Amino acid sequence: MTWFIFSLLSILFWSGSDLFSKMGSKPDDTYSHWKMVMAVGLVMGLHGIYMVATGTPFHLGDIITYLPASLLYILAMVLGYVGLRYIELSVSSPICNSSGAVAALLCFIFLKQAMTGLQLLAVGLICLAVLLLSLLEKRQDDAARQLRQQVANVKYQKSFIAILFPILYCLIDGLGTFADAMLLDVAIAEEQANIAYEFTFLFMAICAFIYVVIIKKQKIRLWDEKPKMAAALVETAGQFTYIFAIGANAVVAAPLISSYCVFSVLWSRLFLKEKLNWKYYAVIGLAVIGIAILGME
C-alpha cells in the first residue's frame, strides 16, 4: 500500500503544479515556458543538493544512467508549458495525462508486468475518463467554448498548435515513464534517480537563464513570478513521491498518478473559473471510482 500513498501524494502535488503553472503561463509572454524551466530547475536543484548534503549516496555517473528518462520527462514538461499558453488547463491536462495509459500499455507488453482483473478494471476506468475528457472538448461547439473562456476572462485561438503540444507531452511522458520502469531498481535506485533528474533539470534551468536573460536580454521580476515558484515547489514534491510509487508498482501507479488531471480540472473550475458542464463531472466520477478500486487492492 506504500505505493498507493505515494501515488495519492503525487496526484495532490502535481494537480497543484498544473494550477500554478497555468497561472504563470501568460499567452503574450513568449518566454514563459523557459521561465517555468528556470523556476522548476532551481527548486529541484536545491532539493538535490540538500539530499546529497544530508548523506544520500550519489555519484555523477547516476546522471548518465538516468539520462534517458530525465531527458524525456524534461522535454515533455517544456512542451506542456508551451501548450498552456494556447489552451485551457481543463482541456490540456486530461490530454497530457493520457500518458499513464501509454506507459501502462508499454509495461504490460514489453516488461510483462501483471495486473489483477480488478486492477485492470480500475486502470480501464481511469484511462476511459481521461479519453472522454478529451473527446468532450473536441465535440463542444465553438459558442460553448467561447462562453467558457469569457467566464475565465481569457481568450485562446483555436488551432492545431493548441492540441499538438498536449499530445506530444502525452507520448513523450509515457515513454519517460516506461524508461523509469526499466531503469528503477535494475540500473538505479529511486533516490539516486530522483537526484539525477533534479540535477539534469538544474542544468536545463541554467541553459534557460543564459538564453532568456543573457542572450535575449529579458528582465526577470521575482515578485511577478510567484505562481511559477509555487509550481516549482509542488512539482518538486510530486517528483519525489512519484519516483517511489513508480519504483514499487509501475504498471498500476502510472495510470493512477496520471489521473491527477481530474483534480487539475476541478482546480481550473474553482480557481481559474473555467466553467464545465455536468458531462465533465460525470467523467471525473469515473476516474474517482478507479482510484478507489486501486486503493483497496
PDB file of C-alpha atoms in Angstrom:
ATOM      1  CA  MET A   1       0.000   0.000   0.000  1.00  0.00           C
ATOM      2  CA  THR A   2       3.007   2.333   0.271  1.00  0.00           C
ATOM      3  CA  TRP A   3       2.951   2.826  -3.494  1.00  0.00           C
ATOM      4  CA  PHE A   4      -0.682   3.937  -3.241  1.00  0.00           C
ATOM      5  CA  ILE A   5       0.071   6.593  -0.609  1.00  0.00           C
ATOM      6  CA  PHE A   6       2.959   7.939  -2.694  1.00  0.00           C
ATOM      7  CA  SER A   7       0.684   7.924  -5.750  1.00  0.00           C
ATOM      8  CA  LEU A   8      -2.000   9.968  -3.966  1.00  0.00           C
ATOM      9  CA  LEU A   9       0.596  12.495  -2.799  1.00  0.00           C
ATOM     10  CA  SER A  10       1.866  12.808  -6.360  1.00  0.00           C
ATOM     11  CA  ILE A  11      -1.697  13.423  -7.537  1.00  0.00           C
ATOM     12  CA  LEU A  12      -2.147  16.199  -4.972  1.00  0.00           C
ATOM     13  CA  PHE A  13       1.185  17.888  -5.682  1.00  0.00           C
ATOM     14  CA  TRP A  14       1.069  17.631  -9.462  1.00  0.00           C
ATOM     15  CA  SER A  15      -2.510  18.838  -9.786  1.00  0.00           C
ATOM     16  CA  GLY A  16      -1.354  21.869  -7.778  1.00  0.00           C
ATOM     17  CA  SER A  17       1.608  22.218 -10.130  1.00  0.00           C
ATOM     18  CA  ASP A  18      -0.813  22.247 -13.078  1.00  0.00           C
ATOM     19  CA  LEU A  19      -2.820  25.034 -11.481  1.00  0.00           C
ATOM     20  CA  PHE A  20       0.155  27.252 -10.628  1.00  0.00           C
ATOM     21  CA  SER A  21       1.844  26.570 -13.973  1.00  0.00           C
ATOM     22  CA  LYS A  22      -1.287  27.700 -15.780  1.00  0.00           C
ATOM     23  CA  MET A  23      -1.494  30.809 -13.605  1.00  0.00           C
ATOM     24  CA  GLY A  24       2.115  31.598 -14.523  1.00  0.00           C
ATOM     25  CA  SER A  25       1.713  30.962 -18.270  1.00  0.00           C
ATOM     26  CA  LYS A  26       0.764  34.193 -19.996  1.00  0.00           C
ATOM     27  CA  PRO A  27      -0.383  33.936 -23.640  1.00  0.00           C
ATOM     28  CA  ASP A  28       1.535  37.113 -24.531  1.00  0.00           C
ATOM     29  CA  ASP A  29       4.836  36.054 -22.904  1.00  0.00           C
ATOM     30  CA  THR A  30       6.805  34.040 -25.458  1.00  0.00           C
ATOM     31  CA  TYR A  31       9.400  33.147 -22.821  1.00  0.00           C
ATOM     32  CA  SER A  32       7.019  31.960 -20.101  1.00  0.00           C
ATOM     33  CA  HIS A  33       7.861  28.280 -20.646  1.00  0.00           C
ATOM     34  CA  TRP A  34      11.596  28.936 -20.256  1.00  0.00           C
ATOM     35  CA  LYS A  35      10.899  30.942 -17.113  1.00  0.00           C
ATOM     36  CA  MET A  36       8.991  27.933 -15.784  1.00  0.00           C
ATOM     37  CA  VAL A  37      12.019  25.744 -16.556  1.00  0.00           C
ATOM     38  CA  MET A  38      14.201  28.178 -14.604  1.00  0.00           C
ATOM     39  CA  ALA A  39      11.904  28.103 -11.574  1.00  0.00           C
ATOM     40  CA  VAL A  40      11.446  24.321 -11.535  1.00  0.00           C
ATOM     41  CA  GLY A  41      15.119  23.628 -12.225  1.00  0.00           C
ATOM     42  CA  LEU A  42      16.204  25.961  -9.424  1.00  0.00           C
ATOM     43  CA  VAL A  43      13.962  24.364  -6.799  1.00  0.00           C
ATOM     44  CA  MET A  44      14.760  20.831  -7.939  1.00  0.00           C
ATOM     45  CA  GLY A  45      18.473  21.588  -7.967  1.00  0.00           C
ATOM     46  CA  LEU A  46      18.341  22.955  -4.415  1.00  0.00           C
ATOM     47  CA  HIS A  47      16.453  19.858  -3.283  1.00  0.00           C
ATOM     48  CA  GLY A  48      19.019  17.612  -4.961  1.00  0.00           C
ATOM     49  CA  ILE A  49      21.865  19.464  -3.265  1.00  0.00           C
ATOM     50  CA  TYR A  50      20.080  19.099   0.087  1.00  0.00           C
ATOM     51  CA  MET A  51      19.645  15.351  -0.415  1.00  0.00           C
ATOM     52  CA  VAL A  52      23.337  14.868  -1.205  1.00  0.00           C
ATOM     53  CA  ALA A  53      24.445  17.166   1.636  1.00  0.00           C
ATOM     54  CA  THR A  54      22.369  15.203   4.155  1.00  0.00           C
ATOM     55  CA  GLY A  55      24.003  11.905   3.265  1.00  0.00           C
ATOM     56  CA  THR A  56      22.044  10.395   0.380  1.00  0.00           C
ATOM     57  CA  PRO A  57      24.534   8.319  -1.676  1.00  0.00           C
ATOM     58  CA  PHE A  58      25.023   9.751  -5.149  1.00  0.00           C
ATOM     59  CA  HIS A  59      27.577   9.584  -7.950  1.00  0.00           C
ATOM     60  CA  LEU A  60      27.863  11.756 -11.033  1.00  0.00           C
ATOM     61  CA  GLY A  61      27.528   8.607 -13.110  1.00  0.00           C
ATOM     62  CA  ASP A  62      23.941   8.324 -11.868  1.00  0.00           C
ATOM     63  CA  ILE A  63      23.089  11.353 -14.007  1.00  0.00           C
ATOM     64  CA  ILE A  64      24.223   9.492 -17.128  1.00  0.00           C
ATOM     65  CA  THR A  65      22.450   6.289 -16.094  1.00  0.00           C
ATOM     66  CA  TYR A  66      19.130   8.061 -15.627  1.00  0.00           C
ATOM     67  CA  LEU A  67      19.583  10.492 -18.529  1.00  0.00           C
ATOM     68  CA  PRO A  68      17.163   8.732 -20.960  1.00  0.00           C
ATOM     69  CA  ALA A  69      14.252   9.125 -18.529  1.00  0.00           C
ATOM     70  CA  SER A  70      15.345  12.622 -17.427  1.00  0.00           C
ATOM     71  CA  LEU A  71      15.509  13.989 -20.958  1.00  0.00           C
ATOM     72  CA  LEU A  72      12.135  12.516 -21.917  1.00  0.00           C
ATOM     73  CA  TYR A  73      10.440  13.967 -18.827  1.00  0.00           C
ATOM     74  CA  ILE A  74      12.015  17.399 -19.207  1.00  0.00           C
ATOM     75  CA  LEU A  75      11.191  17.598 -22.921  1.00  0.00           C
ATOM     76  CA  ALA A  76       7.587  16.648 -22.163  1.00  0.00           C
ATOM     77  CA  MET A  77       7.345  19.304 -19.452  1.00  0.00           C
ATOM     78  CA  VAL A  78       8.760  22.056 -21.669  1.00  0.00           C
ATOM     79  CA  LEU A  79       6.222  21.197 -24.375  1.00  0.00           C
ATOM     80  CA  GLY A  80       3.487  21.145 -21.742  1.00  0.00           C
ATOM     81  CA  TYR A  81       4.459  24.609 -20.511  1.00  0.00           C
ATOM     82  CA  VAL A  82       4.374  25.938 -24.083  1.00  0.00           C
ATOM     83  CA  GLY A  83       0.931  24.414 -24.608  1.00  0.00           C
ATOM     84  CA  LEU A  84      -0.511  26.153 -21.556  1.00  0.00           C
ATOM     85  CA  ARG A  85      -0.139  29.455 -23.416  1.00  0.00           C
ATOM     86  CA  TYR A  86      -2.567  28.256 -26.093  1.00  0.00           C
ATOM     87  CA  ILE A  87      -5.176  26.136 -24.354  1.00  0.00           C
ATOM     88  CA  GLU A  88      -7.204  25.917 -21.159  1.00  0.00           C
ATOM     89  CA  LEU A  89      -5.921  23.809 -18.274  1.00  0.00           C
ATOM     90  CA  SER A  90      -9.187  21.865 -18.135  1.00  0.00           C
ATOM     91  CA  VAL A  91      -8.516  20.702 -21.701  1.00  0.00           C
ATOM     92  CA  SER A  92      -4.725  20.412 -21.708  1.00  0.00           C
ATOM     93  CA  SER A  93      -4.282  18.374 -18.530  1.00  0.00           C
ATOM     94  CA  PRO A  94      -6.524  15.402 -19.479  1.00  0.00           C
ATOM     95  CA  ILE A  95      -4.811  15.084 -22.862  1.00  0.00           C
ATOM     96  CA  CYS A  96      -1.332  15.317 -21.350  1.00  0.00           C
ATOM     97  CA  ASN A  97      -2.087  12.727 -18.723  1.00  0.00           C
ATOM     98  CA  SER A  98      -3.229  10.088 -21.121  1.00  0.00           C
ATOM     99  CA  SER A  99       0.490   9.276 -20.880  1.00  0.00           C
ATOM    100  CA  GLY A 100      -0.305   6.956 -17.972  1.00  0.00           C
ATOM    101  CA  ALA A 101      -2.206   4.689 -20.330  1.00  0.00           C
ATOM    102  CA  VAL A 102       0.709   4.778 -22.784  1.00  0.00           C
ATOM    103  CA  ALA A 103       3.129   3.806 -20.006  1.00  0.00           C
ATOM    104  CA  ALA A 104       0.898   1.044 -18.623  1.00  0.00           C
ATOM    105  CA  LEU A 105       0.495  -0.459 -22.082  1.00  0.00           C
ATOM    106  CA  LEU A 106       4.250  -0.429 -22.678  1.00  0.00           C
ATOM    107  CA  CYS A 107       4.944  -2.001 -19.251  1.00  0.00           C
ATOM    108  CA  PHE A 108       2.299  -4.666 -19.794  1.00  0.00           C
ATOM    109  CA  ILE A 109       3.527  -5.598 -23.283  1.00  0.00           C
ATOM    110  CA  PHE A 110       7.315  -5.292 -23.013  1.00  0.00           C
ATOM    111  CA  LEU A 111       8.091  -5.723 -19.297  1.00  0.00           C
ATOM    112  CA  LYS A 112       5.412  -8.382 -18.671  1.00  0.00           C
ATOM    113  CA  GLN A 113       4.229  -6.600 -15.510  1.00  0.00           C
ATOM    114  CA  ALA A 114       0.968  -8.178 -14.376  1.00  0.00           C
ATOM    115  CA  MET A 115      -2.331  -6.696 -13.178  1.00  0.00           C
ATOM    116  CA  THR A 116      -5.228  -8.406 -11.418  1.00  0.00           C
ATOM    117  CA  GLY A 117      -8.658  -8.321 -13.036  1.00  0.00           C
ATOM    118  CA  LEU A 118      -9.864  -5.644 -10.623  1.00  0.00           C
ATOM    119  CA  GLN A 119      -6.755  -3.532 -11.176  1.00  0.00           C
ATOM    120  CA  LEU A 120      -7.242  -3.842 -14.911  1.00  0.00           C
ATOM    121  CA  LEU A 121     -10.822  -2.635 -14.497  1.00  0.00           C
ATOM    122  CA  ALA A 122      -9.668   0.321 -12.404  1.00  0.00           C
ATOM    123  CA  VAL A 123      -6.964   1.251 -14.902  1.00  0.00           C
ATOM    124  CA  GLY A 124      -9.559   0.981 -17.669  1.00  0.00           C
ATOM    125  CA  LEU A 125     -11.918   3.358 -15.845  1.00  0.00           C
ATOM    126  CA  ILE A 126      -9.152   5.910 -15.309  1.00  0.00           C
ATOM    127  CA  CYS A 127      -7.972   5.730 -18.915  1.00  0.00           C
ATOM    128  CA  LEU A 128     -11.564   5.923 -20.152  1.00  0.00           C
ATOM    129  CA  ALA A 129     -12.171   9.024 -18.040  1.00  0.00           C
ATOM    130  CA  VAL A 130      -9.074  10.728 -19.445  1.00  0.00           C
ATOM    131  CA  LEU A 131     -10.097   9.839 -23.000  1.00  0.00           C
ATOM    132  CA  LEU A 132     -13.682  11.034 -22.522  1.00  0.00           C
ATOM    133  CA  LEU A 133     -12.497  14.364 -21.141  1.00  0.00           C
ATOM    134  CA  SER A 134     -10.534  14.913 -24.336  1.00  0.00           C
ATOM    135  CA  LEU A 135     -13.492  13.874 -26.517  1.00  0.00           C
ATOM    136  CA  LEU A 136     -15.859  16.190 -24.654  1.00  0.00           C
ATOM    137  CA  GLU A 137     -13.674  19.152 -25.516  1.00  0.00           C
ATOM    138  CA  LYS A 138     -13.369  18.083 -29.129  1.00  0.00           C
ATOM    139  CA  ARG A 139     -17.146  17.845 -29.537  1.00  0.00           C
ATOM    140  CA  GLN A 140     -18.006  21.026 -27.709  1.00  0.00           C
ATOM    141  CA  ASP A 141     -19.246  23.667 -30.111  1.00  0.00           C
ATOM    142  CA  ASP A 142     -17.449  26.978 -30.587  1.00  0.00           C
ATOM    143  CA  ALA A 143     -20.154  29.025 -28.832  1.00  0.00           C
ATOM    144  CA  ALA A 144     -19.918  26.962 -25.643  1.00  0.00           C
ATOM    145  CA  ARG A 145     -16.124  27.113 -25.734  1.00  0.00           C
ATOM    146  CA  GLN A 146     -16.120  30.883 -26.176  1.00  0.00           C
ATOM    147  CA  LEU A 147     -18.589  31.307 -23.311  1.00  0.00           C
ATOM    148  CA  ARG A 148     -16.342  29.247 -21.031  1.00  0.00           C
ATOM    149  CA  GLN A 149     -13.356  31.386 -21.984  1.00  0.00           C
ATOM    150  CA  GLN A 150     -15.324  34.581 -21.340  1.00  0.00           C
ATOM    151  CA  VAL A 151     -16.151  33.401 -17.828  1.00  0.00           C
ATOM    152  CA  ALA A 152     -12.447  32.726 -17.226  1.00  0.00           C
ATOM    153  CA  ASN A 153     -11.619  36.129 -18.786  1.00  0.00           C
ATOM    154  CA  VAL A 154      -9.115  34.515 -21.171  1.00  0.00           C
ATOM    155  CA  LYS A 155      -9.289  34.094 -24.929  1.00  0.00           C
ATOM    156  CA  TYR A 156      -7.433  31.390 -26.861  1.00  0.00           C
ATOM    157  CA  GLN A 157      -7.125  30.874 -30.569  1.00  0.00           C
ATOM    158  CA  LYS A 158      -8.420  27.538 -31.802  1.00  0.00           C
ATOM    159  CA  SER A 159      -5.595  25.992 -33.794  1.00  0.00           C
ATOM    160  CA  PHE A 160      -3.733  22.786 -34.469  1.00  0.00           C
ATOM    161  CA  ILE A 161      -0.911  24.012 -32.234  1.00  0.00           C
ATOM    162  CA  ALA A 162      -3.234  24.184 -29.215  1.00  0.00           C
ATOM    163  CA  ILE A 163      -3.837  20.420 -29.340  1.00  0.00           C
ATOM    164  CA  LEU A 164      -0.417  19.419 -30.686  1.00  0.00           C
ATOM    165  CA  PHE A 165       1.566  20.292 -27.560  1.00  0.00           C
ATOM    166  CA  PRO A 166      -0.548  18.253 -25.096  1.00  0.00           C
ATOM    167  CA  ILE A 167      -0.471  15.276 -27.487  1.00  0.00           C
ATOM    168  CA  LEU A 168       3.315  15.467 -27.763  1.00  0.00           C
ATOM    169  CA  TYR A 169       3.520  15.708 -23.971  1.00  0.00           C
ATOM    170  CA  CYS A 170       1.371  12.579 -23.659  1.00  0.00           C
ATOM    171  CA  LEU A 171       3.536  10.468 -25.953  1.00  0.00           C
ATOM    172  CA  ILE A 172       6.912  11.638 -24.657  1.00  0.00           C
ATOM    173  CA  ASP A 173       5.940  11.484 -20.984  1.00  0.00           C
ATOM    174  CA  GLY A 174       4.589   7.947 -21.497  1.00  0.00           C
ATOM    175  CA  LEU A 175       7.965   6.931 -22.920  1.00  0.00           C
ATOM    176  CA  GLY A 176       9.644   8.548 -19.915  1.00  0.00           C
ATOM    177  CA  THR A 177       7.551   6.508 -17.501  1.00  0.00           C
ATOM    178  CA  PHE A 178       8.367   3.358 -19.458  1.00  0.00           C
ATOM    179  CA  ALA A 179      12.077   4.228 -19.226  1.00  0.00           C
ATOM    180  CA  ASP A 180      11.578   4.653 -15.464  1.00  0.00           C
ATOM    181  CA  ALA A 181      10.119   1.181 -15.156  1.00  0.00           C
ATOM    182  CA  MET A 182      13.123  -0.291 -16.972  1.00  0.00           C
ATOM    183  CA  LEU A 183      15.754   1.644 -15.015  1.00  0.00           C
ATOM    184  CA  LEU A 184      14.478   1.741 -11.437  1.00  0.00           C
ATOM    185  CA  ASP A 185      15.834  -0.990  -9.158  1.00  0.00           C
ATOM    186  CA  VAL A 186      17.641  -2.519 -12.150  1.00  0.00           C
ATOM    187  CA  ALA A 187      20.145   0.183 -13.099  1.00  0.00           C
ATOM    188  CA  ILE A 188      19.497   2.824 -10.434  1.00  0.00           C
ATOM    189  CA  ALA A 189      17.643   3.205  -7.121  1.00  0.00           C
ATOM    190  CA  GLU A 190      14.753   5.625  -6.573  1.00  0.00           C
ATOM    191  CA  GLU A 191      16.597   8.261  -4.534  1.00  0.00           C
ATOM    192  CA  GLN A 192      19.570   8.364  -6.901  1.00  0.00           C
ATOM    193  CA  ALA A 193      17.224   8.576  -9.892  1.00  0.00           C
ATOM    194  CA  ASN A 194      15.373  11.493  -8.330  1.00  0.00           C
ATOM    195  CA  ILE A 195      18.584  13.394  -7.599  1.00  0.00           C
ATOM    196  CA  ALA A 196      19.901  12.700 -11.100  1.00  0.00           C
ATOM    197  CA  TYR A 197      16.671  14.075 -12.589  1.00  0.00           C
ATOM    198  CA  GLU A 198      16.835  17.172 -10.375  1.00  0.00           C
ATOM    199  CA  PHE A 199      20.430  17.948 -11.338  1.00  0.00           C
ATOM    200  CA  THR A 200      19.602  17.483 -15.022  1.00  0.00           C
ATOM    201  CA  PHE A 201      16.699  19.911 -14.627  1.00  0.00           C
ATOM    202  CA  LEU A 202      19.043  22.352 -12.842  1.00  0.00           C
ATOM    203  CA  PHE A 203      21.364  22.216 -15.855  1.00  0.00           C
ATOM    204  CA  MET A 204      18.406  22.959 -18.134  1.00  0.00           C
ATOM    205  CA  ALA A 205      17.443  25.891 -15.893  1.00  0.00           C
ATOM    206  CA  ILE A 206      20.938  27.346 -16.248  1.00  0.00           C
ATOM    207  CA  CYS A 207      20.721  26.983 -20.038  1.00  0.00           C
ATOM    208  CA  ALA A 208      17.289  28.665 -19.996  1.00  0.00           C
ATOM    209  CA  PHE A 209      18.656  31.538 -17.890  1.00  0.00           C
ATOM    210  CA  ILE A 210      21.534  32.090 -20.313  1.00  0.00           C
ATOM    211  CA  TYR A 211      19.133  32.093 -23.256  1.00  0.00           C
ATOM    212  CA  VAL A 212      16.394  34.313 -21.787  1.00  0.00           C
ATOM    213  CA  VAL A 213      18.334  36.763 -19.603  1.00  0.00           C
ATOM    214  CA  ILE A 214      21.786  36.985 -21.177  1.00  0.00           C
ATOM    215  CA  ILE A 215      21.085  36.372 -24.875  1.00  0.00           C
ATOM    216  CA  LYS A 216      17.522  37.724 -25.206  1.00  0.00           C
ATOM    217  CA  LYS A 217      18.013  40.466 -22.555  1.00  0.00           C
ATOM    218  CA  GLN A 218      14.705  39.694 -20.814  1.00  0.00           C
ATOM    219  CA  LYS A 219      14.200  41.019 -17.284  1.00  0.00           C
ATOM    220  CA  ILE A 220      13.020  38.657 -14.549  1.00  0.00           C
ATOM    221  CA  ARG A 221      10.950  40.202 -11.756  1.00  0.00           C
ATOM    222  CA  LEU A 222      10.680  37.643  -8.966  1.00  0.00           C
ATOM    223  CA  TRP A 223       7.610  39.338  -7.486  1.00  0.00           C
ATOM    224  CA  ASP A 224       5.730  38.772 -10.750  1.00  0.00           C
ATOM    225  CA  GLU A 225       6.757  35.113 -10.922  1.00  0.00           C
ATOM    226  CA  LYS A 226       5.167  33.872  -7.673  1.00  0.00           C
ATOM    227  CA  PRO A 227       2.896  31.322  -9.451  1.00  0.00           C
ATOM    228  CA  LYS A 228       5.918  29.859 -11.229  1.00  0.00           C
ATOM    229  CA  MET A 229       7.800  29.452  -7.937  1.00  0.00           C
ATOM    230  CA  ALA A 230       4.755  27.838  -6.303  1.00  0.00           C
ATOM    231  CA  ALA A 231       4.504  25.470  -9.273  1.00  0.00           C
ATOM    232  CA  ALA A 232       8.184  24.627  -8.901  1.00  0.00           C
ATOM    233  CA  LEU A 233       7.780  23.747  -5.208  1.00  0.00           C
ATOM    234  CA  VAL A 234       4.840  21.362  -5.667  1.00  0.00           C
ATOM    235  CA  GLU A 235       6.331  19.930  -8.874  1.00  0.00           C
ATOM    236  CA  THR A 236       9.477  19.001  -6.941  1.00  0.00           C
ATOM    237  CA  ALA A 237       7.457  17.478  -4.113  1.00  0.00           C
ATOM    238  CA  GLY A 238       5.410  15.476  -6.615  1.00  0.00           C
ATOM    239  CA  GLN A 239       8.508  14.196  -8.373  1.00  0.00           C
ATOM    240  CA  PHE A 240       9.930  12.991  -5.033  1.00  0.00           C
ATOM    241  CA  THR A 241       6.819  10.922  -4.221  1.00  0.00           C
ATOM    242  CA  TYR A 242       6.300   9.805  -7.833  1.00  0.00           C
ATOM    243  CA  ILE A 243       9.677   8.129  -8.162  1.00  0.00           C
ATOM    244  CA  PHE A 244       8.920   5.826  -5.225  1.00  0.00           C
ATOM    245  CA  ALA A 245       5.437   4.979  -6.487  1.00  0.00           C
ATOM    246  CA  ILE A 246       6.748   4.028  -9.933  1.00  0.00           C
ATOM    247  CA  GLY A 247       9.617   2.017  -8.458  1.00  0.00           C
ATOM    248  CA  ALA A 248       7.223  -0.058  -6.333  1.00  0.00           C
ATOM    249  CA  ASN A 249       4.419  -0.718  -8.829  1.00  0.00           C
ATOM    250  CA  ALA A 250       4.850   0.993 -12.205  1.00  0.00           C
ATOM    251  CA  VAL A 251       2.121  -0.794 -14.152  1.00  0.00           C
ATOM    252  CA  VAL A 252      -0.652   0.369 -11.768  1.00  0.00           C
ATOM    253  CA  ALA A 253       0.887   3.540 -10.306  1.00  0.00           C
ATOM    254  CA  ALA A 254       1.439   5.148 -13.735  1.00  0.00           C
ATOM    255  CA  PRO A 255      -2.236   5.322 -14.793  1.00  0.00           C
ATOM    256  CA  LEU A 256      -3.311   6.125 -11.225  1.00  0.00           C
ATOM    257  CA  ILE A 257      -0.976   9.110 -10.993  1.00  0.00           C
ATOM    258  CA  SER A 258      -1.979  10.260 -14.470  1.00  0.00           C
ATOM    259  CA  SER A 259      -5.478  10.761 -13.091  1.00  0.00           C
ATOM    260  CA  TYR A 260      -4.238  13.895 -11.303  1.00  0.00           C
ATOM    261  CA  CYS A 261      -5.609  15.685 -14.350  1.00  0.00           C
ATOM    262  CA  VAL A 262      -9.060  15.035 -12.853  1.00  0.00           C
ATOM    263  CA  PHE A 263      -8.184  17.278  -9.946  1.00  0.00           C
ATOM    264  CA  SER A 264      -6.487  19.764 -12.252  1.00  0.00           C
ATOM    265  CA  VAL A 265      -9.836  20.113 -13.995  1.00  0.00           C
ATOM    266  CA  LEU A 266     -11.529  20.756 -10.649  1.00  0.00           C
ATOM    267  CA  TRP A 267      -8.930  23.375  -9.654  1.00  0.00           C
ATOM    268  CA  SER A 268      -9.361  25.060 -13.035  1.00  0.00           C
ATOM    269  CA  ARG A 269     -13.090  25.334 -12.344  1.00  0.00           C
ATOM    270  CA  LEU A 270     -12.687  26.600  -8.783  1.00  0.00           C
ATOM    271  CA  PHE A 271      -9.738  28.966  -9.170  1.00  0.00           C
ATOM    272  CA  LEU A 272      -9.485  29.798 -12.879  1.00  0.00           C
ATOM    273  CA  LYS A 273     -13.268  29.903 -13.481  1.00  0.00           C
ATOM    274  CA  GLU A 274     -13.086  27.550 -16.458  1.00  0.00           C
ATOM    275  CA  LYS A 275     -16.743  26.561 -16.469  1.00  0.00           C
ATOM    276  CA  LEU A 276     -17.626  22.873 -17.013  1.00  0.00           C
ATOM    277  CA  ASN A 277     -20.955  21.151 -17.623  1.00  0.00           C
ATOM    278  CA  TRP A 278     -22.390  18.046 -15.951  1.00  0.00           C
ATOM    279  CA  LYS A 279     -20.844  15.681 -18.505  1.00  0.00           C
ATOM    280  CA  TYR A 280     -17.368  16.670 -17.376  1.00  0.00           C
ATOM    281  CA  TYR A 281     -18.204  15.955 -13.746  1.00  0.00           C
ATOM    282  CA  ALA A 282     -19.724  12.571 -14.650  1.00  0.00           C
ATOM    283  CA  VAL A 283     -16.482  11.591 -16.340  1.00  0.00           C
ATOM    284  CA  ILE A 284     -14.499  12.831 -13.330  1.00  0.00           C
ATOM    285  CA  GLY A 285     -16.609  10.473 -11.207  1.00  0.00           C
ATOM    286  CA  LEU A 286     -15.404   7.510 -13.297  1.00  0.00           C
ATOM    287  CA  ALA A 287     -11.793   8.334 -12.503  1.00  0.00           C
ATOM    288  CA  VAL A 288     -12.546   8.690  -8.782  1.00  0.00           C
ATOM    289  CA  ILE A 289     -14.109   5.189  -8.792  1.00  0.00           C
ATOM    290  CA  GLY A 290     -10.968   3.839 -10.465  1.00  0.00           C
ATOM    291  CA  ILE A 291      -8.759   5.469  -7.828  1.00  0.00           C
ATOM    292  CA  ALA A 292     -10.875   3.967  -5.024  1.00  0.00           C
ATOM    293  CA  ILE A 293     -10.622   0.469  -6.527  1.00  0.00           C
ATOM    294  CA  LEU A 294      -6.832   0.706  -6.823  1.00  0.00           C
ATOM    295  CA  GLY A 295      -6.625   1.878  -3.217  1.00  0.00           C
ATOM    296  CA  MET A 296      -8.494  -1.216  -1.976  1.00  0.00           C
ATOM    297  CA  GLU A 297      -6.324  -3.679  -3.921  1.00  0.00           C
TER     298      GLU A 297
END
